Tab-separated table of C-alpha atoms in Angstrom:
chain	number	residue	atom	x	y	z
A	28	MET	CA	46.176	-12.254	-24.475
A	29	ASN	CA	45.611	-11.559	-20.939
A	30	ARG	CA	42.875	-13.545	-19.505
A	31	ARG	CA	41.516	-10.847	-17.469
A	32	CYS	CA	40.593	-8.695	-20.457
A	33	LEU	CA	37.338	-10.110	-21.677
A	34	LEU	CA	37.653	-9.277	-25.396
A	35	ALA	CA	37.379	-11.511	-27.955
A	36	THR	CA	40.247	-11.583	-30.318
A	37	LEU	CA	39.976	-11.567	-34.137
A	38	LEU	CA	38.401	-14.289	-35.892
A	39	MET	CA	39.710	-13.985	-39.352
A	40	ILE	CA	37.987	-15.923	-42.075
A	41	PRO	CA	38.281	-16.421	-45.913
A	42	ALA	CA	35.881	-17.845	-48.341
A	43	LEU	CA	36.714	-19.685	-51.399
A	44	ILE	CA	36.618	-17.897	-54.889
A	45	PRO	CA	38.148	-18.746	-58.128
A	46	SER	CA	38.217	-14.964	-59.206
A	47	PRO	CA	37.782	-11.883	-57.621
A	48	ALA	CA	34.171	-12.103	-59.092
A	49	VAL	CA	32.686	-15.529	-58.483
A	50	ALA	CA	32.744	-17.556	-55.205
A	51	ALA	CA	33.923	-21.380	-55.445
A	52	PRO	CA	32.046	-24.105	-53.706
A	53	GLU	CA	33.267	-25.056	-50.155
A	54	THR	CA	35.681	-27.485	-49.617
A	55	GLY	CA	38.261	-27.855	-46.460
A	56	THR	CA	39.520	-30.075	-43.648
A	57	ARG	CA	36.388	-29.683	-41.393
A	58	PRO	CA	33.464	-31.348	-43.292
A	59	SER	CA	31.810	-31.776	-40.198
A	60	GLY	CA	31.291	-27.733	-40.089
A	61	ASP	CA	32.789	-27.815	-36.484
A	62	TRP	CA	34.781	-24.768	-35.068
A	63	THR	CA	37.320	-26.430	-33.365
A	64	HIS	CA	39.200	-23.119	-32.051
A	65	VAL	CA	38.365	-19.788	-31.316
A	66	HIS	CA	39.630	-18.536	-34.539
A	67	GLY	CA	38.145	-21.560	-36.407
A	68	ASP	CA	41.296	-23.967	-36.090
A	69	ALA	CA	44.374	-24.294	-34.889
A	70	GLY	CA	46.107	-22.127	-37.979
A	71	ARG	CA	43.868	-19.095	-36.937
A	72	THR	CA	42.498	-18.831	-40.570
A	73	GLY	CA	38.866	-17.898	-39.311
A	74	TYR	CA	37.666	-20.093	-42.222
A	75	GLN	CA	34.619	-22.133	-42.322
A	76	PRO	CA	34.544	-24.571	-45.374
A	77	VAL	CA	31.025	-25.899	-44.382
A	78	THR	CA	28.383	-23.299	-43.237
A	79	GLY	CA	25.561	-25.755	-43.310
A	80	GLY	CA	23.538	-24.090	-45.952
A	81	LEU	CA	24.004	-20.325	-44.618
A	82	HIS	CA	25.062	-18.815	-48.021
A	83	ARG	CA	24.921	-15.297	-49.974
A	84	LYS	CA	21.400	-15.975	-51.180
A	85	ASN	CA	19.840	-16.661	-47.481
A	86	VAL	CA	21.801	-14.326	-45.302
A	87	GLY	CA	19.982	-11.200	-45.828
A	88	GLY	CA	17.004	-12.835	-43.925
A	89	LEU	CA	18.866	-13.728	-40.848
A	90	ARG	CA	16.611	-13.303	-37.923
A	91	ASP	CA	17.313	-13.869	-34.202
A	92	GLY	CA	16.789	-17.398	-33.524
A	93	TRP	CA	17.643	-17.851	-29.668
A	94	ARG	CA	19.753	-15.892	-27.207
A	95	VAL	CA	21.290	-17.266	-23.779
A	96	THR	CA	22.391	-14.576	-21.533
A	97	GLY	CA	25.118	-14.794	-19.152
A	98	ALA	CA	28.750	-13.560	-18.894
A	99	PRO	CA	30.683	-15.478	-21.662
A	100	HIS	CA	34.341	-14.777	-22.004
A	101	GLY	CA	33.795	-13.597	-25.598
A	102	THR	CA	34.620	-16.890	-27.064
A	103	LEU	CA	33.065	-19.854	-28.217
A	104	VAL	CA	33.952	-23.371	-30.282
A	105	ALA	CA	31.470	-25.677	-31.944
A	106	ALA	CA	31.748	-29.631	-32.166
A	107	ARG	CA	29.046	-32.099	-33.061
A	108	GLY	CA	26.436	-29.697	-33.009
A	109	ALA	CA	27.072	-28.252	-29.717
A	110	LEU	CA	28.460	-25.047	-28.651
A	111	TYR	CA	31.183	-24.914	-25.563
A	112	LEU	CA	31.768	-21.385	-23.913
A	113	PRO	CA	33.392	-20.333	-20.535
A	114	VAL	CA	31.083	-18.165	-18.571
A	115	SER	CA	31.684	-16.691	-15.022
A	116	GLU	CA	29.259	-17.259	-12.404
A	117	GLY	CA	29.648	-16.028	-9.072
A	118	GLY	CA	33.136	-16.723	-7.669
A	119	SER	CA	33.802	-19.913	-10.098
A	120	VAL	CA	33.760	-20.303	-13.780
A	121	ARG	CA	32.406	-22.930	-15.828
A	122	ILE	CA	32.129	-24.174	-19.539
A	123	ARG	CA	28.582	-24.260	-20.786
A	124	LYS	CA	27.356	-26.716	-23.462
A	125	LEU	CA	24.432	-25.519	-25.483
A	126	ASP	CA	22.409	-27.299	-28.206
A	127	ALA	CA	23.463	-25.500	-31.544
A	128	ARG	CA	19.818	-25.485	-32.840
A	129	THR	CA	17.832	-24.488	-30.089
A	130	GLY	CA	20.112	-22.894	-27.194
A	131	ARG	CA	19.271	-25.490	-24.658
A	132	GLU	CA	21.943	-26.150	-22.145
A	133	MET	CA	23.045	-29.709	-21.996
A	134	PRO	CA	24.858	-31.492	-19.240
A	135	PHE	CA	28.634	-30.925	-19.115
A	136	GLY	CA	29.606	-30.135	-15.632
A	137	VAL	CA	33.226	-28.508	-15.943
A	138	ARG	CA	34.025	-26.079	-13.650
A	139	ALA	CA	37.124	-24.336	-11.979
A	140	ARG	CA	37.225	-22.131	-9.064
A	141	GLN	CA	39.797	-19.615	-10.562
A	142	TRP	CA	39.870	-19.564	-14.302
A	143	LEU	CA	38.932	-21.408	-17.364
A	144	GLY	CA	40.629	-20.610	-20.536
A	145	ARG	CA	39.577	-20.402	-24.032
A	146	PRO	CA	38.601	-24.166	-25.072
A	147	ALA	CA	39.519	-26.190	-28.017
A	148	ALA	CA	37.313	-28.973	-29.417
A	149	VAL	CA	39.257	-31.561	-31.331
A	150	ASP	CA	38.803	-35.438	-32.008
A	151	ASN	CA	35.771	-35.350	-29.599
A	152	THR	CA	37.897	-33.843	-26.998
A	153	ILE	CA	37.493	-30.381	-24.992
A	154	VAL	CA	40.755	-29.178	-23.830
A	155	THR	CA	41.286	-25.792	-21.832
A	156	VAL	CA	43.670	-24.438	-19.198
A	157	ALA	CA	41.938	-24.375	-15.955
A	158	SER	CA	42.975	-23.056	-12.300
A	159	ASP	CA	41.700	-23.758	-9.046
A	160	ALA	CA	44.057	-21.670	-6.911
A	161	PRO	CA	46.475	-19.006	-7.670
A	162	ASP	CA	49.805	-20.020	-9.393
A	163	ARG	CA	48.222	-23.534	-10.052
A	164	ASP	CA	47.411	-24.005	-13.756
A	165	GLU	CA	46.732	-27.342	-15.278
A	166	VAL	CA	45.767	-28.473	-18.830
A	167	ARG	CA	42.795	-30.751	-18.702
A	168	ALA	CA	40.949	-32.612	-21.172
A	169	TYR	CA	37.304	-33.892	-21.011
A	170	SER	CA	34.777	-35.935	-23.095
A	171	ALA	CA	32.049	-34.249	-24.987
A	172	ASP	CA	29.795	-35.121	-22.380
A	173	GLY	CA	32.088	-33.434	-19.471
A	174	VAL	CA	33.921	-36.901	-18.143
A	175	GLU	CA	37.597	-35.697	-17.446
A	176	ARG	CA	40.047	-37.477	-19.293
A	177	TRP	CA	43.270	-36.396	-17.863
A	178	ARG	CA	45.080	-33.216	-16.450
A	179	ALA	CA	48.450	-32.145	-16.661
A	180	PRO	CA	50.163	-29.434	-14.178
A	181	VAL	CA	51.774	-26.391	-15.976
A	182	PRO	CA	54.674	-25.653	-13.337
A	183	GLY	CA	55.248	-22.119	-12.158
A	184	ASP	CA	53.403	-19.187	-11.272
A	185	GLU	CA	52.481	-17.523	-14.288
A	186	PRO	CA	49.328	-17.952	-16.072
A	187	ALA	CA	49.133	-20.348	-18.997
A	188	ASP	CA	46.234	-18.840	-21.279
A	189	ASP	CA	45.802	-19.878	-24.682
A	190	LEU	CA	46.244	-22.922	-26.237
A	191	ALA	CA	46.257	-24.812	-29.797
A	192	VAL	CA	45.644	-28.316	-30.636
A	193	HIS	CA	46.897	-29.956	-33.916
A	194	GLY	CA	48.508	-33.235	-35.123
A	195	GLY	CA	47.698	-35.176	-31.665
A	196	LEU	CA	49.425	-32.078	-29.649
A	197	VAL	CA	48.399	-29.573	-27.333
A	198	TYR	CA	50.564	-26.487	-27.403
A	199	VAL	CA	50.598	-24.426	-24.179
A	200	GLY	CA	52.917	-21.592	-23.083
A	201	GLY	CA	53.924	-19.720	-19.981
A	202	GLY	CA	54.251	-20.635	-16.279
A	203	HIS	CA	57.396	-18.865	-15.669
A	204	THR	CA	58.363	-16.652	-12.467
A	205	CYS	CA	57.980	-13.022	-13.590
A	206	ARG	CA	55.774	-10.228	-14.371
A	207	TYR	CA	54.666	-8.475	-17.598
A	208	THR	CA	58.401	-8.658	-19.328
A	209	CYS	CA	59.555	-12.285	-18.962
A	210	ALA	CA	63.112	-13.133	-19.932
A	211	TYR	CA	62.036	-16.346	-21.349
A	212	THR	CA	58.859	-18.443	-21.915
A	213	ARG	CA	58.401	-22.163	-21.367
A	214	LEU	CA	56.471	-23.807	-24.361
A	215	ARG	CA	55.242	-27.367	-23.703
A	216	ALA	CA	53.565	-29.711	-26.167
A	217	TYR	CA	51.279	-32.631	-24.169
A	218	ARG	CA	49.957	-35.568	-26.108
A	219	LEU	CA	46.088	-35.285	-26.816
A	220	SER	CA	45.660	-38.938	-26.193
A	221	ASP	CA	46.841	-39.068	-22.484
A	222	GLY	CA	48.295	-35.904	-21.604
A	223	GLY	CA	52.043	-36.869	-21.547
A	224	LEU	CA	54.505	-34.504	-22.217
A	225	ALA	CA	55.679	-34.591	-25.562
A	226	TRP	CA	58.335	-31.675	-25.240
A	227	GLU	CA	59.159	-28.573	-23.476
A	228	ARG	CA	61.606	-25.998	-24.335
A	229	ASP	CA	62.810	-22.576	-22.865
A	230	VAL	CA	62.640	-19.694	-25.545
A	231	VAL	CA	63.746	-16.010	-25.226
A	232	GLY	CA	60.697	-13.633	-24.975
A	233	ASP	CA	57.242	-13.381	-23.094
A	234	GLY	CA	54.712	-15.674	-24.907
A	235	GLN	CA	52.259	-16.081	-21.783
A	236	PHE	CA	49.465	-13.561	-23.027
A	237	GLU	CA	49.682	-14.726	-26.924
A	238	GLU	CA	47.989	-17.381	-28.642
A	239	PRO	CA	49.690	-19.924	-30.716
A	240	ALA	CA	49.086	-20.884	-34.234
A	241	VAL	CA	50.029	-24.165	-35.909
A	242	ALA	CA	49.700	-25.802	-39.430
A	243	GLY	CA	51.745	-27.995	-41.642
A	244	GLY	CA	54.351	-28.688	-39.143
A	245	THR	CA	55.150	-25.020	-38.046
A	246	LEU	CA	54.151	-23.657	-34.816
A	247	VAL	CA	54.255	-20.026	-34.389
A	248	TRP	CA	54.070	-17.945	-31.344
A	249	PRO	CA	54.268	-14.293	-30.844
A	250	MET	CA	56.851	-13.329	-28.404
A	251	ARG	CA	57.673	-9.975	-26.708
A	252	ASP	CA	60.326	-8.575	-24.843
A	253	GLY	CA	62.117	-5.098	-24.378
A	254	THR	CA	62.321	-4.355	-27.984
A	255	GLY	CA	58.807	-5.146	-28.798
A	256	ALA	CA	56.948	-8.256	-30.167
A	257	ARG	CA	57.761	-10.612	-33.117
A	258	THR	CA	56.513	-13.807	-34.600
A	259	VAL	CA	58.546	-16.788	-33.912
A	260	ALA	CA	58.333	-20.121	-35.796
A	261	PHE	CA	59.185	-23.425	-34.252
A	262	ASP	CA	59.139	-27.417	-35.212
A	263	ALA	CA	55.492	-28.171	-34.231
A	264	ALA	CA	56.853	-31.782	-33.567
A	265	THR	CA	60.054	-31.264	-31.573
A	266	GLY	CA	59.698	-27.563	-30.435
A	267	SER	CA	63.435	-26.521	-32.168
A	268	PRO	CA	63.283	-22.994	-33.282
A	269	ARG	CA	63.209	-22.338	-36.836
A	270	TRP	CA	63.230	-18.517	-37.258
A	271	GLY	CA	62.156	-15.046	-35.861
A	272	ALA	CA	60.804	-12.048	-37.477
A	273	PRO	CA	62.208	-8.585	-36.971
A	274	ALA	CA	61.042	-7.160	-33.428
A	275	GLY	CA	58.110	-4.557	-33.590
A	276	SER	CA	54.467	-5.488	-32.689
A	277	VAL	CA	52.054	-8.162	-33.565
A	278	GLN	CA	48.480	-7.876	-33.904
A	279	ASP	CA	47.471	-11.309	-35.635
A	280	VAL	CA	48.729	-14.247	-37.285
A	281	VAL	CA	47.406	-16.738	-39.702
A	282	VAL	CA	49.817	-19.850	-40.614
A	283	THR	CA	49.136	-22.142	-43.475
A	284	ASP	CA	50.925	-25.342	-44.494
A	285	ASP	CA	53.674	-23.161	-46.303
A	286	THR	CA	53.160	-19.435	-45.446
A	287	VAL	CA	52.802	-17.251	-42.176
A	288	TYR	CA	50.819	-14.391	-42.530
A	289	ALA	CA	51.088	-11.684	-39.717
A	290	ILE	CA	50.453	-8.072	-38.874
A	291	GLU	CA	53.941	-7.080	-37.878
A	292	GLY	CA	54.614	-3.447	-36.714
A	293	GLY	CA	52.124	-1.776	-38.738
A	294	ALA	CA	52.831	-3.946	-41.735
A	295	LEU	CA	51.054	-6.932	-43.307
A	296	CYS	CA	53.698	-9.525	-44.290
A	297	ALA	CA	53.660	-13.301	-45.612
A	298	ARG	CA	56.684	-15.238	-44.991
A	299	THR	CA	57.809	-18.741	-45.845
A	300	ALA	CA	56.973	-21.249	-43.089
A	301	ASP	CA	59.958	-23.290	-43.118
A	302	GLY	CA	62.570	-20.297	-43.252
A	303	GLY	CA	60.851	-17.161	-42.630
A	304	GLY	CA	61.746	-15.534	-45.865
A	305	THR	CA	59.942	-12.742	-47.017
A	306	ARG	CA	57.177	-13.225	-49.702
A	307	TRP	CA	55.818	-9.756	-49.574
A	308	CYS	CA	55.079	-6.893	-47.008
A	309	ARG	CA	53.031	-3.847	-47.383
A	310	ASP	CA	52.729	-1.009	-44.838
A	311	ASP	CA	50.160	1.229	-46.814
A	312	LEU	CA	47.182	0.054	-45.164
A	313	ASP	CA	45.683	-0.045	-41.584
A	314	HIS	CA	45.402	-4.035	-40.404
A	315	VAL	CA	43.860	-5.199	-37.320
A	316	SER	CA	42.847	-8.613	-38.336
A	317	LEU	CA	42.979	-11.502	-41.210
A	318	ALA	CA	41.612	-14.360	-42.329
A	319	LEU	CA	42.459	-16.678	-45.174
A	320	ALA	CA	40.957	-19.279	-47.716
A	321	PRO	CA	41.143	-21.809	-48.817
A	322	GLN	CA	42.735	-24.715	-46.619
A	323	ARG	CA	45.257	-27.062	-48.401
A	324	ALA	CA	42.643	-29.492	-49.115
A	325	ALA	CA	40.844	-27.391	-51.686
A	326	ALA	CA	41.032	-27.552	-55.294
A	327	ARG	CA	44.820	-26.966	-56.529
A	328	ASP	CA	43.004	-24.426	-59.330
A	329	THR	CA	40.982	-22.675	-56.750
A	330	PRO	CA	43.021	-19.421	-55.652
A	331	ALA	CA	43.206	-18.455	-51.904
A	332	VAL	CA	41.774	-15.044	-50.865
A	333	LEU	CA	43.284	-13.124	-47.650
A	334	TYR	CA	40.742	-11.063	-45.926
A	335	ALA	CA	42.143	-7.884	-43.853
A	336	GLY	CA	39.993	-5.786	-41.538
A	337	GLY	CA	41.345	-2.610	-40.426
A	338	GLY	CA	40.979	1.405	-40.900
A	339	ASP	CA	37.197	1.076	-41.117
A	340	THR	CA	37.619	-1.219	-44.204
A	341	ILE	CA	37.491	-4.788	-45.108
A	342	ARG	CA	39.722	-5.841	-47.853
A	343	ALA	CA	40.275	-8.989	-49.945
A	344	LEU	CA	43.987	-9.519	-51.038
A	345	ASP	CA	45.630	-11.980	-53.322
A	346	PRO	CA	47.903	-13.743	-50.771
A	347	ALA	CA	50.525	-14.336	-53.598
A	348	ASP	CA	51.518	-10.624	-53.669
A	349	GLY	CA	49.200	-8.716	-51.142
A	350	SER	CA	47.589	-6.819	-54.167
A	351	VAL	CA	43.923	-5.659	-53.412
A	352	LEU	CA	40.967	-7.501	-55.091
A	353	TRP	CA	38.297	-5.427	-53.592
A	354	SER	CA	37.644	-3.005	-50.674
A	355	ALA	CA	34.634	-2.132	-48.851
A	356	PRO	CA	34.093	0.377	-46.387
A	357	ALA	CA	32.866	-1.159	-42.869
A	358	GLY	CA	31.930	2.000	-40.803
A	359	GLY	CA	34.263	0.978	-37.635
A	360	ASP	CA	36.636	-1.250	-36.792
A	361	PRO	CA	36.242	-4.956	-38.118
A	362	ARG	CA	37.331	-7.257	-35.643
A	363	PRO	CA	36.873	-10.317	-35.664
A	364	LEU	CA	36.626	-11.594	-39.138
A	365	ALA	CA	35.080	-14.870	-40.296
A	366	ALA	CA	34.366	-16.364	-43.497
A	367	GLY	CA	32.505	-19.487	-45.412
A	368	GLY	CA	29.625	-19.952	-47.752
A	369	GLY	CA	30.809	-17.265	-50.090
A	370	LEU	CA	30.427	-14.458	-47.361
A	371	VAL	CA	32.833	-12.770	-44.932
A	372	PHE	CA	31.605	-11.799	-41.613
A	373	ALA	CA	32.790	-9.303	-38.964
A	374	GLN	CA	31.904	-7.654	-35.928
A	375	VAL	CA	32.414	-3.809	-36.503
A	376	TRP	CA	33.440	-2.047	-33.244
A	377	SER	CA	32.684	1.740	-32.840
A	378	PRO	CA	32.857	3.765	-29.819
A	379	LEU	CA	28.563	3.766	-29.584
A	380	GLU	CA	27.830	0.666	-31.047
A	381	THR	CA	28.762	-2.921	-32.389
A	382	ARG	CA	27.265	-4.385	-35.788
A	383	ILE	CA	27.258	-7.563	-37.459
A	384	VAL	CA	27.708	-7.534	-40.972
A	385	ALA	CA	28.231	-9.830	-43.809
A	386	LEU	CA	29.644	-9.084	-46.960
A	387	ASP	CA	30.089	-11.071	-50.585
A	388	ALA	CA	33.173	-12.636	-50.807
A	389	ALA	CA	33.283	-12.124	-54.405
A	390	ASP	CA	33.123	-8.302	-54.405
A	391	GLY	CA	32.644	-6.799	-50.850
A	392	ARG	CA	29.030	-6.178	-51.390
A	393	VAL	CA	26.983	-5.800	-48.023
A	394	ARG	CA	24.488	-8.705	-47.805
A	395	TYR	CA	23.734	-8.312	-44.081
A	396	ASP	CA	23.883	-5.493	-41.437
A	397	ARG	CA	22.125	-5.153	-38.041
A	398	VAL	CA	23.036	-3.743	-34.742
A	399	LEU	CA	24.416	-6.232	-32.025
A	400	ALA	CA	25.021	-3.694	-29.083
A	401	ARG	CA	24.361	-0.122	-28.396
A	402	GLU	CA	27.873	-0.115	-26.933
A	403	GLY	CA	31.428	-0.614	-28.330
A	404	ILE	CA	32.478	-4.261	-27.616
A	405	PHE	CA	34.622	-6.808	-29.273
A	406	GLY	CA	32.992	-10.532	-29.397
A	407	THR	CA	32.887	-13.327	-31.645
A	408	VAL	CA	31.165	-14.419	-34.925
A	409	VAL	CA	31.117	-18.196	-35.835
A	410	PRO	CA	29.268	-19.635	-38.997
A	411	ALA	CA	28.457	-23.069	-38.152
A	412	TYR	CA	25.594	-25.516	-38.658
A	413	GLY	CA	23.443	-23.136	-40.636
A	414	ARG	CA	23.648	-20.353	-38.270
A	415	LEU	CA	25.574	-17.336	-37.628
A	416	PHE	CA	26.597	-17.272	-33.654
A	417	ALA	CA	27.580	-13.885	-32.069
A	418	VAL	CA	29.238	-13.603	-28.565
A	419	ASP	CA	28.775	-10.382	-26.711
A	420	PRO	CA	31.503	-10.893	-24.073
A	421	TYR	CA	29.496	-9.328	-21.215
A	422	GLU	CA	26.076	-10.433	-21.830
A	423	ALA	CA	24.601	-13.028	-24.083
A	424	VAL	CA	25.016	-15.318	-27.046
A	425	LEU	CA	22.782	-14.818	-30.014
A	426	ALA	CA	21.989	-17.296	-32.869
A	427	LEU	CA	20.986	-15.686	-36.146
A	428	GLU	CA	19.241	-17.934	-38.471
A	429	PRO	CA	17.962	-17.687	-42.146
């Protein structure tokens, strides 16, 4: 995504349900309830396994807890009870650290003169792409208190925007001398421990404004060229190419241990992660955002559910074949999505207003609905620590409490 476009991308997030009618207890890979990436985790599932007590029985009583004004970049991550979000301030950018309970600002002190990208918070380390001068991007890692641990240059004069952290590696793309339609992109993986380069690889296509997704040893990066955009998969440990989907367009990607779900050229497709074989595709529904639950750590007898937003509708799909389990009108463009606690959350966009909604994950019934802004914006919703955090990318962060 272009760093100069202050729109939040889709957060897609599923909740556990043993059948279309009853939600299962929460399980997953983030027992702390942290929200490590903009879309929940490195696989972009948008799923919160531990909401901290926010569930279908109390979500209807959500009220304003605290609000912090500023100019957030439409994104935040949550780790160890704190929120981290980049904000513009005059001629520079910094990452603010907020107490998730009170909104009180906490010491952090991370700042850049030109740009700070979307952070990730993994293993008590905050990682981001930073720039103090044109054409001089770096990957930087900090402790949870803002102490710099390492920085690694991203050679070249093109921006390296988004990143993903998984399995001890930090994945970053970009850095080539080109404009808008690059002939190739250099992908890099840095070690989270010390910033050393684990591998780098030149690949065909422009991936500089797209966000990677990684899970189960598969790294997926949307690439675009003169024929359009497509999902391309690599071995996450070595960078070796695995497969590429047909070119068209890519709107969203979710990666699990064995499956890649992507909105490609108007169709929603599920492909095998290792070889790219098509499990199923359906092009009869409008799709703009995705979410998936549960994670691999969930009970084997608990079916996953894929949530998809688009066409003023939120749907629950069976990830095995794409069949619709339930469908609920949203009254606008539902992006991003998030899920947890037996609920599906969304910011719903329309030209005149933006709303926050929470649906019952079992049947799509509306459990909560409120206006966030009297204008159409794309922000972020994050369920964590017993609250629902909503980011207006132009004005404020709002904490909603039951």
